[in-house]
Coordinates of C-alpha atoms in Angstrom, one line a residue:
X1 CA 36.6 59.1 -42.0
X2 CA 38.1 57.9 -38.8
X3 CA 37.8 54.1 -38.2
X4 CA 36.8 53.0 -34.7
X5 CA 36.9 49.5 -33.1
X6 CA 35.7 47.9 -29.9
X7 CA 38.2 46.0 -27.9
X8 CA 37.1 42.8 -26.0
X9 CA 37.2 44.7 -22.8
X10 CA 34.9 47.3 -24.1
X11 CA 32.4 44.9 -25.7
X12 CA 29.1 44.4 -24.0
X13 CA 29.0 41.1 -22.2
X14 CA 26.6 38.5 -23.7
X15 CA 23.6 37.5 -21.6
X16 CA 21.9 34.2 -21.4
X17 CA 19.2 34.1 -24.1
X18 CA 15.6 33.9 -23.0
X19 CA 15.0 30.8 -25.1
X20 CA 17.8 28.9 -23.6
X21 CA 16.9 30.1 -20.1
X22 CA 13.3 29.0 -20.4
X23 CA 14.4 25.7 -21.9
X24 CA 16.8 24.9 -19.1
X25 CA 14.4 25.9 -16.3
X26 CA 11.6 23.9 -18.0
X27 CA 13.9 20.9 -18.2
X28 CA 14.7 21.3 -14.5
X29 CA 11.1 21.5 -13.6
X30 CA 10.3 18.3 -15.5
X31 CA 13.2 16.4 -14.0
X32 CA 12.2 17.5 -10.5
X33 CA 8.7 16.0 -11.1
X34 CA 10.4 12.8 -12.4
X35 CA 12.6 12.7 -9.3
X36 CA 9.6 12.9 -6.9
X37 CA 7.7 10.3 -8.9
X38 CA 10.6 7.9 -8.6
X39 CA 10.5 8.3 -4.8
X40 CA 6.8 7.5 -4.8
X41 CA 7.2 4.6 -7.2
X42 CA 9.8 2.8 -5.1
X43 CA 7.9 3.5 -1.9
X44 CA 4.7 2.4 -3.5
X45 CA 6.2 -0.9 -4.7
X46 CA 7.6 -1.6 -1.2
X47 CA 4.2 -1.0 0.4
X48 CA 2.0 -2.7 -2.1
X49 CA 4.1 -5.8 -3.2
X50 CA 6.3 -6.4 -0.2
X51 CA 3.7 -5.5 2.4
X52 CA 6.1 -3.1 4.0
X53 CA 5.0 -0.8 6.8
X54 CA 4.2 2.9 6.3
X55 CA 7.7 3.6 7.8
X56 CA 9.2 2.2 4.5
X57 CA 7.8 5.2 2.7
X58 CA 9.4 7.7 5.0
X59 CA 12.7 5.7 4.9
X60 CA 12.7 5.8 1.2
X61 CA 12.1 9.5 1.0
X62 CA 14.8 10.1 3.7
X63 CA 17.4 8.0 1.9
X64 CA 16.7 9.6 -1.4
X65 CA 17.0 13.1 0.0
X66 CA 20.3 12.3 1.7
X67 CA 21.5 10.6 -1.5
X68 CA 20.5 13.7 -3.5
X69 CA 22.7 15.8 -1.2
X70 CA 25.6 13.5 -1.8
X71 CA 25.0 13.6 -5.5
X72 CA 25.1 17.4 -5.5
X73 CA 28.6 17.2 -4.0
X74 CA 29.6 14.5 -6.5
X75 CA 28.6 16.6 -9.4
X76 CA 31.7 18.8 -8.9
X77 CA 33.7 15.8 -10.2
X78 CA 32.0 16.0 -13.6
X79 CA 34.2 18.3 -15.8
X80 CA 32.0 18.8 -18.8
X81 CA 28.5 19.8 -17.6
X82 CA 27.0 19.5 -21.1
X83 CA 28.1 16.0 -21.9
X84 CA 27.8 14.9 -18.2
X85 CA 24.1 16.0 -18.1
X86 CA 23.2 14.0 -21.3
X87 CA 24.9 10.9 -20.0
X88 CA 23.2 11.4 -16.6
X89 CA 19.7 11.6 -18.1
X90 CA 20.4 8.5 -20.2
X91 CA 21.4 6.6 -17.1
X92 CA 18.5 7.8 -15.0
X93 CA 16.0 6.8 -17.7
X94 CA 17.5 3.3 -17.9
X95 CA 17.8 2.7 -14.1
X96 CA 14.4 4.3 -13.4
X97 CA 12.6 2.2 -15.9
X98 CA 14.2 -1.1 -14.9
X99 CA 14.4 -0.7 -11.1
X100 CA 11.0 -2.2 -10.2
X101 CA 11.2 -4.9 -12.8
X102 CA 14.7 -6.1 -11.7
X103 CA 13.6 -5.9 -8.0
X104 CA 10.5 -8.0 -8.8
X105 CA 12.7 -10.6 -10.6
X106 CA 15.3 -10.9 -7.8
X107 CA 12.7 -11.2 -5.1
X108 CA 10.6 -13.7 -7.1
X109 CA 13.7 -15.8 -7.8
X110 CA 14.7 -15.7 -4.1
X111 CA 11.2 -17.0 -3.1
X112 CA 11.3 -19.8 -5.7
X113 CA 14.9 -20.9 -5.1
X114 CA 14.0 -23.3 -2.2
X115 CA 11.4 -25.0 -4.4
X116 CA 13.8 -25.3 -7.3
X117 CA 16.5 -26.9 -5.0
X118 CA 13.9 -29.2 -3.5
X119 CA 12.7 -30.3 -6.9
X120 CA 16.2 -30.9 -8.1
X121 CA 17.2 -33.0 -5.1
X122 CA 13.8 -34.7 -4.8
X123 CA 13.0 -33.3 -1.4
X124 CA 9.5 -33.6 0.0
X125 CA 7.4 -30.4 0.3
X126 CA 7.8 -30.2 4.1
X127 CA 11.6 -30.2 3.8
X128 CA 12.2 -27.1 1.7
X129 CA 15.7 -25.6 2.3
X130 CA 15.4 -22.5 4.4
X131 CA 17.7 -20.2 6.3
X132 CA 21.4 -19.9 5.8
X133 CA 22.4 -18.4 2.4
X134 CA 18.9 -18.8 1.0
X135 CA 17.3 -16.9 3.9
X136 CA 19.9 -14.2 3.6
X137 CA 19.3 -13.8 -0.1
X138 CA 15.5 -13.5 0.5
X139 CA 16.1 -11.0 3.3
X140 CA 18.6 -8.9 1.4
X141 CA 16.4 -8.8 -1.7
X142 CA 13.7 -6.9 0.3
X143 CA 16.2 -4.0 0.6
X144 CA 16.6 -3.7 -3.2
X145 CA 14.1 -0.9 -3.5
X146 CA 16.2 1.2 -1.1
X147 CA 19.4 0.4 -3.1
X148 CA 17.7 1.7 -6.2
X149 CA 16.5 4.7 -4.2
X150 CA 20.0 5.6 -3.1
X151 CA 21.4 5.1 -6.7
X152 CA 18.6 7.2 -8.3
X153 CA 18.9 9.8 -5.5
X154 CA 22.7 10.2 -6.2
X155 CA 22.0 10.8 -9.9
X156 CA 19.0 13.1 -9.3
X157 CA 21.1 15.2 -6.9
X158 CA 23.6 15.9 -9.7
X159 CA 21.0 17.5 -12.0
X160 CA 20.7 20.9 -10.3
X161 CA 24.4 21.6 -10.1
X162 CA 24.9 20.6 -13.7
X163 CA 22.0 22.7 -14.9
X164 CA 23.4 25.6 -12.9
X165 CA 26.8 25.2 -14.5
X166 CA 25.3 25.0 -18.0
X167 CA 23.2 28.2 -17.3
X168 CA 26.3 30.0 -16.1
X169 CA 28.5 28.9 -19.0
X170 CA 26.0 30.3 -21.5
X171 CA 26.4 33.8 -20.0
X172 CA 29.5 35.9 -20.0
X173 CA 28.5 37.6 -16.8
X174 CA 27.9 36.3 -13.4
X175 CA 24.3 35.1 -12.8
X176 CA 23.4 36.6 -9.4
X177 CA 20.4 34.4 -8.8
X178 CA 21.4 31.3 -10.7
X179 CA 20.8 28.8 -7.8
X180 CA 17.7 30.5 -6.5
X181 CA 16.1 30.5 -10.0
X182 CA 16.9 26.8 -10.6
X183 CA 15.6 25.8 -7.1
X184 CA 12.4 27.7 -7.8
X185 CA 11.9 25.7 -11.0
X186 CA 12.8 22.5 -9.1
X187 CA 10.2 23.1 -6.3
X188 CA 7.5 24.0 -8.8
X189 CA 8.3 20.9 -10.9
X190 CA 8.2 18.7 -7.8
X191 CA 4.8 20.0 -6.9
X192 CA 3.5 19.2 -10.4
X193 CA 5.0 15.8 -10.2
X194 CA 3.2 15.1 -7.0
X195 CA -0.1 16.2 -8.6
X196 CA 0.5 13.9 -11.6
X197 CA 1.2 11.0 -9.2
X198 CA -1.9 11.5 -7.3
X199 CA -4.2 12.3 -10.2
X200 CA -2.9 9.9 -12.8
X201 CA -0.1 7.5 -12.0
X202 CA -1.8 6.0 -8.9
X203 CA -4.4 4.5 -11.2
X204 CA -2.1 2.8 -13.7
X205 CA 0.3 -0.1 -13.5
X206 CA 3.4 0.7 -11.5
X207 CA 5.8 -0.6 -14.2
X208 CA 4.0 1.4 -16.9
X209 CA 4.3 4.5 -14.6
X210 CA 8.1 3.9 -14.3
X211 CA 8.5 3.6 -18.1
X212 CA 6.5 6.8 -18.6
X213 CA 8.5 8.7 -16.0
X214 CA 11.8 7.5 -17.6
X215 CA 10.6 8.7 -21.0
X216 CA 10.7 12.3 -19.7
X217 CA 14.3 11.9 -18.5
X218 CA 15.1 10.6 -22.0
X219 CA 13.2 13.5 -23.6
X220 CA 15.3 15.9 -21.6
X221 CA 18.4 14.3 -23.0
X222 CA 17.1 14.5 -26.6
X223 CA 16.2 18.2 -26.2
X224 CA 19.6 18.9 -24.7
X225 CA 21.5 17.1 -27.5
X226 CA 19.5 19.0 -30.2
X227 CA 20.0 22.4 -28.6
X228 CA 23.6 22.2 -27.5
X229 CA 25.0 19.7 -30.0
X230 CA 28.3 21.7 -30.6
X231 CA 29.1 21.7 -26.9
X232 CA 28.6 18.0 -26.3
X233 CA 31.4 15.4 -26.8
X234 CA 30.5 12.5 -29.1
X235 CA 26.9 13.7 -29.6
X236 CA 26.3 11.0 -32.3
X237 CA 27.2 8.2 -29.9
X238 CA 25.0 9.7 -27.2
X239 CA 22.1 10.2 -29.6
X240 CA 22.4 6.5 -30.6
X241 CA 22.3 5.6 -27.0
X242 CA 19.1 7.6 -26.5
X243 CA 17.4 5.8 -29.5
X244 CA 18.4 2.4 -28.0
X245 CA 17.0 3.3 -24.6
X246 CA 13.8 4.6 -26.4
X247 CA 13.3 1.2 -27.8
X248 CA 13.9 -0.4 -24.4
X249 CA 11.2 2.0 -22.9
X250 CA 8.7 1.1 -25.5
X251 CA 9.2 -2.6 -24.8
X252 CA 8.9 -2.0 -21.1
X253 CA 5.8 0.1 -21.5
X254 CA 4.1 -2.7 -23.6
X255 CA 5.4 -5.8 -21.9
X256 CA 6.8 -4.6 -18.6
X257 CA 3.6 -4.7 -16.6
X258 CA 3.0 -8.3 -17.6
X259 CA 6.6 -9.3 -16.8
X260 CA 6.5 -7.5 -13.5
X261 CA 3.2 -9.2 -12.5
X262 CA 4.6 -12.6 -13.4
X263 CA 7.6 -12.0 -11.2
X264 CA 5.3 -10.8 -8.4
X265 CA 3.3 -13.9 -8.8
X266 CA 6.3 -16.0 -7.7
X267 CA 5.8 -14.6 -4.2
X268 CA 2.7 -16.7 -3.7
X269 CA 2.6 -20.5 -3.1
X270 CA -0.6 -20.9 -5.0
X271 CA -1.2 -19.9 -8.6
X272 CA -2.1 -16.3 -9.1
X273 CA -5.1 -16.1 -11.4
X274 CA -5.9 -12.4 -11.2
X275 CA -4.3 -9.2 -10.0
X276 CA -5.5 -5.6 -10.1
X277 CA -4.1 -2.4 -8.7
X278 CA -6.8 0.0 -7.4
X279 CA -6.1 3.6 -6.5
X280 CA -5.4 2.5 -2.9
X281 CA -4.0 -1.0 -2.9
X282 CA -2.8 -4.1 -4.9
X283 CA -5.3 -6.9 -5.1
X284 CA -4.0 -10.4 -5.8
X285 CA -6.2 -13.5 -6.2
X286 CA -4.7 -17.0 -5.9
X287 CA -6.2 -20.4 -6.7
X288 CA -5.3 -23.9 -5.3
X289 CA -6.8 -26.9 -7.0
X290 CA -7.6 -29.8 -4.7
X291 CA -9.1 -32.5 -6.9
X292 CA -11.4 -35.3 -5.7
X293 CA -14.4 -33.2 -6.6
X294 CA -13.5 -30.5 -4.1
X295 CA -13.8 -26.9 -5.1
X296 CA -10.7 -24.8 -5.6
X297 CA -9.4 -22.7 -2.7
X298 CA -9.4 -19.0 -3.6
X299 CA -7.5 -16.4 -1.5
X300 CA -7.3 -12.6 -1.7
X301 CA -4.1 -10.8 -0.8
X302 CA -4.1 -7.1 -0.3
X303 CA -0.7 -5.4 -0.6
X304 CA 0.9 -8.9 -0.1
X305 CA -1.1 -9.7 3.1
X306 CA -3.7 -12.4 3.2
X307 CA -7.2 -10.9 3.4
X308 CA -9.2 -14.1 3.3
X309 CA -9.1 -17.7 2.1
X310 CA -12.3 -19.3 0.8
X311 CA -11.6 -22.4 2.8
X312 CA -12.1 -20.8 6.2
X313 CA -13.3 -17.2 5.8
X314 CA -16.7 -18.2 7.1
X315 CA -15.1 -18.9 10.5
X316 CA -13.7 -15.4 10.8
X317 CA -16.8 -13.7 9.6
X318 CA -19.2 -15.8 11.7
X319 CA -17.3 -14.8 14.8
X320 CA -17.1 -11.2 13.7
X321 CA -20.8 -10.8 12.9
X322 CA -23.0 -13.2 14.8
X323 CA -22.0 -12.4 18.4
X324 CA -22.5 -8.7 17.6
X325 CA -26.0 -9.1 16.2
X326 CA -27.0 -11.6 18.9
X327 CA -25.9 -9.1 21.6
X328 CA -27.9 -6.3 20.0
X329 CA -31.5 -5.6 21.0
X330 CA -32.5 -5.0 17.4
X331 CA -31.1 -5.7 13.9
X332 CA -33.0 -3.2 11.8
X333 CA -30.1 -0.9 10.9
X334 CA -26.5 -2.2 10.8
X335 CA -23.3 -0.3 9.9
X336 CA -20.2 -2.1 8.6
X337 CA -16.9 -0.2 8.4
X338 CA -14.5 -1.9 6.0
X339 CA -15.4 -5.3 4.7
X340 CA -15.6 -4.2 1.0
X341 CA -15.5 -7.8 -0.1
X342 CA -19.0 -8.3 1.1
X343 CA -18.2 -11.5 3.1
X344 CA -19.2 -10.0 6.5
X345 CA -22.2 -8.4 4.8
X346 CA -23.4 -11.8 3.7
X347 CA -23.5 -12.9 7.3
X348 CA -25.3 -9.7 8.4
X349 CA -28.0 -10.3 5.8
X350 CA -28.9 -13.6 7.5
X351 CA -30.4 -11.5 10.3
X352 CA -32.9 -9.9 7.9
X353 CA -32.0 -6.3 8.6
X354 CA -34.1 -3.5 7.1
X355 CA -31.0 -1.5 6.1
X356 CA -27.2 -2.1 6.0
X357 CA -24.7 0.7 5.4
X358 CA -21.2 -0.4 4.3
X359 CA -18.5 2.2 4.5
X360 CA -15.3 1.3 2.6
X361 CA -12.7 3.6 1.1
X362 CA -11.7 1.5 -2.0
X363 CA -14.4 1.8 -4.7
X364 CA -12.3 -0.5 -6.9
X365 CA -12.3 -3.3 -4.3
X366 CA -16.1 -3.0 -3.7
X367 CA -16.9 -2.9 -7.4
X368 CA -14.8 -6.0 -8.0
X369 CA -16.9 -8.0 -5.5
X370 CA -20.2 -6.4 -6.7
X371 CA -19.8 -6.7 -10.5
X372 CA -16.5 -8.4 -11.4
X373 CA -14.3 -7.0 -14.2
X374 CA -14.8 -8.6 -17.6
X375 CA -11.1 -9.5 -17.6
X376 CA -11.4 -11.5 -14.4
X377 CA -11.5 -15.2 -15.1
X378 CA -15.1 -16.4 -15.2
X379 CA -14.6 -19.2 -12.7
X380 CA -13.1 -16.6 -10.2
X381 CA -16.0 -14.2 -10.8
X382 CA -18.5 -16.9 -10.1
X383 CA -16.6 -18.1 -7.0
X384 CA -16.4 -14.5 -5.5
X385 CA -20.1 -13.8 -6.1
X386 CA -21.0 -17.2 -4.6
X387 CA -18.7 -16.6 -1.6
X388 CA -20.3 -13.3 -0.7
X389 CA -23.8 -14.4 -1.7
X390 CA -24.0 -11.5 -4.1
X391 CA -24.6 -9.4 -1.0
X392 CA -23.3 -6.1 -2.4
X393 CA -26.2 -6.1 -4.9
X394 CA -28.9 -6.6 -2.2
X395 CA -31.4 -3.7 -2.3
X396 CA -31.2 -3.2 1.4
X397 CA -27.5 -2.4 1.2
X398 CA -26.1 1.2 0.8
X399 CA -22.4 1.4 -0.1
X400 CA -20.5 4.6 0.8
X401 CA -17.0 4.9 -0.6
X402 CA -15.2 7.3 1.8
X403 CA -12.4 7.3 4.3
X404 CA -13.9 5.9 7.5
X405 CA -12.6 8.7 9.7
X406 CA -14.4 11.3 7.7
X407 CA -17.2 9.2 6.5
X408 CA -18.4 8.6 10.0
X409 CA -18.7 12.4 10.6
X410 CA -21.0 12.6 7.6
X411 CA -23.2 9.8 9.1
X412 CA -23.3 11.6 12.5
X413 CA -24.5 14.7 10.7
X414 CA -27.6 12.9 9.4
X415 CA -28.6 11.9 13.0
X416 CA -28.9 8.2 12.1
X417 CA -28.5 5.5 14.8
X418 CA -27.4 2.0 14.2
X419 CA -28.5 -1.1 16.1
X420 CA -25.2 -2.8 15.5
X421 CA -21.8 -1.6 14.2
X422 CA -19.1 -4.0 12.8
X423 CA -15.6 -2.7 12.3
X424 CA -13.7 -4.9 9.9
X425 CA -10.6 -2.8 9.2
X426 CA -7.0 -4.0 8.4
X427 CA -4.7 -4.2 11.4
X428 CA -3.1 -0.9 12.6
X429 CA 0.1 -1.8 10.8
X430 CA 1.0 1.7 9.8
X431 CA 0.2 5.2 11.2
X432 CA -2.6 6.0 8.8
X433 CA -4.7 3.1 10.1
X434 CA -3.8 3.9 13.7
X435 CA -6.3 6.7 13.9
X436 CA -9.2 4.3 13.1
X437 CA -8.3 2.4 16.3
X438 CA -8.2 5.6 18.4
X439 CA -10.4 6.7 21.3
X440 CA -11.6 9.6 19.2
X441 CA -12.8 7.4 16.4
X442 CA -14.6 5.1 18.9
X443 CA -16.3 8.1 20.5
X444 CA -17.6 8.9 17.0
X445 CA -19.0 5.4 16.7
X446 CA -20.6 5.7 20.1
X447 CA -22.6 8.6 18.8
X448 CA -23.9 6.5 15.9
X449 CA -24.9 3.5 18.0
X450 CA -28.2 2.8 19.7
X451 CA -28.0 2.7 23.5
X452 CA -28.9 -1.0 23.5
X453 CA -26.8 -2.0 20.5
X454 CA -23.4 -3.6 20.3
X455 CA -20.2 -2.9 18.4
X456 CA -17.4 -5.3 17.4
X457 CA -13.9 -4.5 16.3
X458 CA -11.5 -7.0 14.7
X459 CA -8.6 -6.7 17.0
X460 CA -5.6 -8.7 15.6
X461 CA -4.2 -11.9 17.0
X462 CA -4.2 -12.2 20.9
X463 CA -1.5 -14.8 20.5
X464 CA 1.0 -13.0 18.1
X465 CA 0.1 -9.5 19.3
X466 CA -1.2 -9.6 22.9
X467 CA -0.4 -6.0 23.8
X468 CA -2.0 -4.6 20.6
X469 CA -5.1 -6.8 21.3
X470 CA -5.5 -5.6 24.8
X471 CA -4.8 -2.0 23.8
X472 CA -7.9 -2.1 21.5
X473 CA -10.1 -3.1 24.5
X474 CA -8.6 -0.4 26.7
X475 CA -9.1 2.2 23.9
X476 CA -12.8 1.2 23.6
X477 CA -13.2 1.5 27.4
X478 CA -11.6 5.0 27.3
X479 CA -14.2 6.0 24.8
X480 CA -16.9 5.0 27.3
X481 CA -17.8 1.4 26.2
X482 CA -18.2 -1.7 28.3
X483 CA -15.8 -4.1 26.6
X484 CA -15.3 -7.8 26.4
X485 CA -12.9 -9.7 24.2
X486 CA -13.1 -13.1 22.6
X487 CA -11.0 -15.3 20.3
X488 CA -11.0 -18.4 18.0
X489 CA -8.7 -20.2 15.7
X490 CA -9.0 -19.3 12.0
X491 CA -6.6 -21.8 10.3
X492 CA -5.4 -19.4 7.6
X493 CA -4.5 -16.7 10.2
X494 CA -4.0 -18.6 13.4
X495 CA -5.5 -17.5 16.7
X496 CA -7.5 -14.4 16.0
X497 CA -9.4 -12.0 18.3
X498 CA -12.3 -9.5 18.5
X499 CA -13.5 -6.9 20.9
X500 CA -17.2 -6.5 21.5
X501 CA -18.5 -3.4 23.2
X502 CA -21.8 -2.0 24.5
X503 CA -22.8 1.5 25.6
X504 CA -25.3 0.7 28.3
X505 CA -27.0 -2.1 30.2
X506 CA -25.4 -5.5 30.5
X507 CA -22.1 -6.2 28.8
X508 CA -22.1 -8.3 25.6
X509 CA -20.8 -11.5 27.3
X510 CA -23.7 -11.5 29.8
X511 CA -26.2 -10.7 27.1
X512 CA -25.0 -13.7 25.1
X513 CA -25.0 -15.9 28.2
X514 CA -28.7 -15.5 28.5
X515 CA -29.3 -17.1 25.1
X516 CA -30.4 -20.7 24.9
X517 CA -29.6 -20.9 21.2
X518 CA -28.3 -18.7 18.5
X519 CA -31.1 -16.9 16.7
X520 CA -29.6 -18.0 13.3
X521 CA -28.2 -21.3 12.1
X522 CA -24.5 -21.4 11.0
X523 CA -22.5 -24.3 9.6
X524 CA -19.7 -23.6 12.0
X525 CA -20.7 -21.3 14.9
X526 CA -22.5 -22.7 17.9
X527 CA -23.6 -21.0 21.2
X528 CA -21.0 -23.2 23.0
X529 CA -18.2 -22.0 20.8
X530 CA -19.3 -18.4 21.4
X531 CA -19.4 -18.9 25.2
X532 CA -16.0 -20.6 25.1
X533 CA -14.5 -17.9 23.0
X534 CA -14.5 -15.4 25.9
X535 CA -12.2 -17.7 27.9
X536 CA -8.5 -16.8 27.9
X537 CA -5.4 -18.4 29.6
X538 CA -5.2 -17.6 33.3
X539 CA -2.2 -15.3 32.9
X540 CA -3.3 -13.6 29.6
X541 CA -4.3 -10.2 31.2
X542 CA -1.6 -10.2 33.9
X543 CA 0.2 -7.2 32.4
X544 CA -2.9 -5.4 31.2
X545 CA -2.4 -2.6 33.7
X546 CA 0.9 -1.6 32.0
X547 CA -0.7 -1.5 28.5
X548 CA -1.9 1.9 27.4
X549 CA -5.0 2.9 25.3
X550 CA -4.5 4.3 21.9
X551 CA -5.3 8.0 22.2
X552 CA -5.5 10.0 18.9
X553 CA -2.1 11.1 17.8
X554 CA -0.2 8.8 20.2
X555 CA 0.5 6.0 17.7
X556 CA 0.5 3.8 20.8
X557 CA -1.3 0.9 19.1
X558 CA 0.8 1.1 16.0
X559 CA 3.9 0.6 18.1
X560 CA 2.4 -2.2 20.1
X561 CA 1.4 -4.0 16.9
X562 CA 4.8 -3.5 15.3
X563 CA 6.6 -4.7 18.4
X564 CA 4.4 -7.7 19.0
X565 CA 4.5 -9.1 15.5
X566 CA 8.2 -8.6 15.3
X567 CA 8.9 -10.3 18.7
X568 CA 6.6 -13.2 17.9
X569 CA 7.9 -13.6 14.3
X570 CA 4.4 -13.4 13.0
X571 CA 3.2 -12.2 9.7
X572 CA 1.1 -9.1 9.0
X573 CA -1.9 -10.9 7.6
X574 CA -4.4 -8.0 7.5

């Protein structure tokens, strides 16, 4: 019998096994989802805790995409793709889980450093050391999220080239569609990651979300070690490293949220007594004890910006509400847009309306002021319900949780008309809010308002942001309203302003001038203060002709607001 043999050249080339292929593509999809979530996490932190503008989100994503491109080039320097990939995922898991916690610690330390130095040297509270090296440290610390974004971006960018090399090395023939197949898994994984972020991670603590995301990077490393053990250098050492980082992630998942919150609390001068992340924003309550039988001062910060202080919120809300209702012919039906804390609503109910509709996006915020969470300190719960007069539980009040831009359309479809409309929205400090200050949105409100009613819009500070303030009035005028503006000092915010508009008949200022007294009694507001609030410095409107209205899509008001506050070194308080 003749013996035959196959030479290597005649042997059939081995193909990449389906199991390994599915495994590698699955790992790539998971890591793509993790990468996208890291982008969102860091952007989310900058926006919620540092009070950064919406542009910070776009900056973060842009930086990470560029860094990923650089990382893809840098991956060529890694000689052993198997070992390099395992080390990479171990590093990504560690950095991704610690990035926010370390950032919070550095920023908190920077804010406390002046107080620590003052206490050490015995300096009085009004002589805290500022500027110089301390100021530079505080400023630089705000860029830390971007530093982490670049670092993580570089490492995430290495993942695709390394997976591609591993796939190719497991096959003796050239994989024609290697890159295309991996990119397909990458895009699908990123889409799934975005869905997980929106559907799940937005509702949990940001540090817990970071630890959970990092655990999937670590899991990818474990799976890789188990499947390709012979091809990895020093696998036992790397496996030990993975177990150590697993322990770190467990600690971060359990204790990290509390540590992060404690670091974040260092950003506030008063004691933080309660904090909660809703689906849309970070809520932080502070308490300042005054002694001498005086009640504590409570303040609410939303995404790091002061929303109200219990010591003077009544001034702001009295000026927001009472001129509007006094200028309206009737007060039977009132619409409030924003104002989910119920403080403006409390003032509206003094007018004995038949029905009040409150439209606010954040159900978590509204619920907190309607029926406080059981984990909220009891003294704070009582203070908040006292502050808003338990107004959100009044049977005359209907709360609608919806985006104002779309929610108004639904109200228009019902054919309802309101005697007065009060718009108490945050300042147009990012593009998303800009549309709620547009001519198109105000035209919608005009459809909802009775012809003899009045509408008031909180309009930022005429002192710190004069162009933005005037632009609000010009936008209302473009929408067909007769507009007047007024202002008053609110100690916690400084000089603040409002725009009051009517759709027909006399303008609001002339309507109010006919009154001999305010129809309701208020501890602060008087008719004289209302009349005087319409007076501005002689040169205030001298450049009004150059200021443009905020047409939908123009972002004109957003840019005015950003420029004004930057030039006047003010703080974004709303």
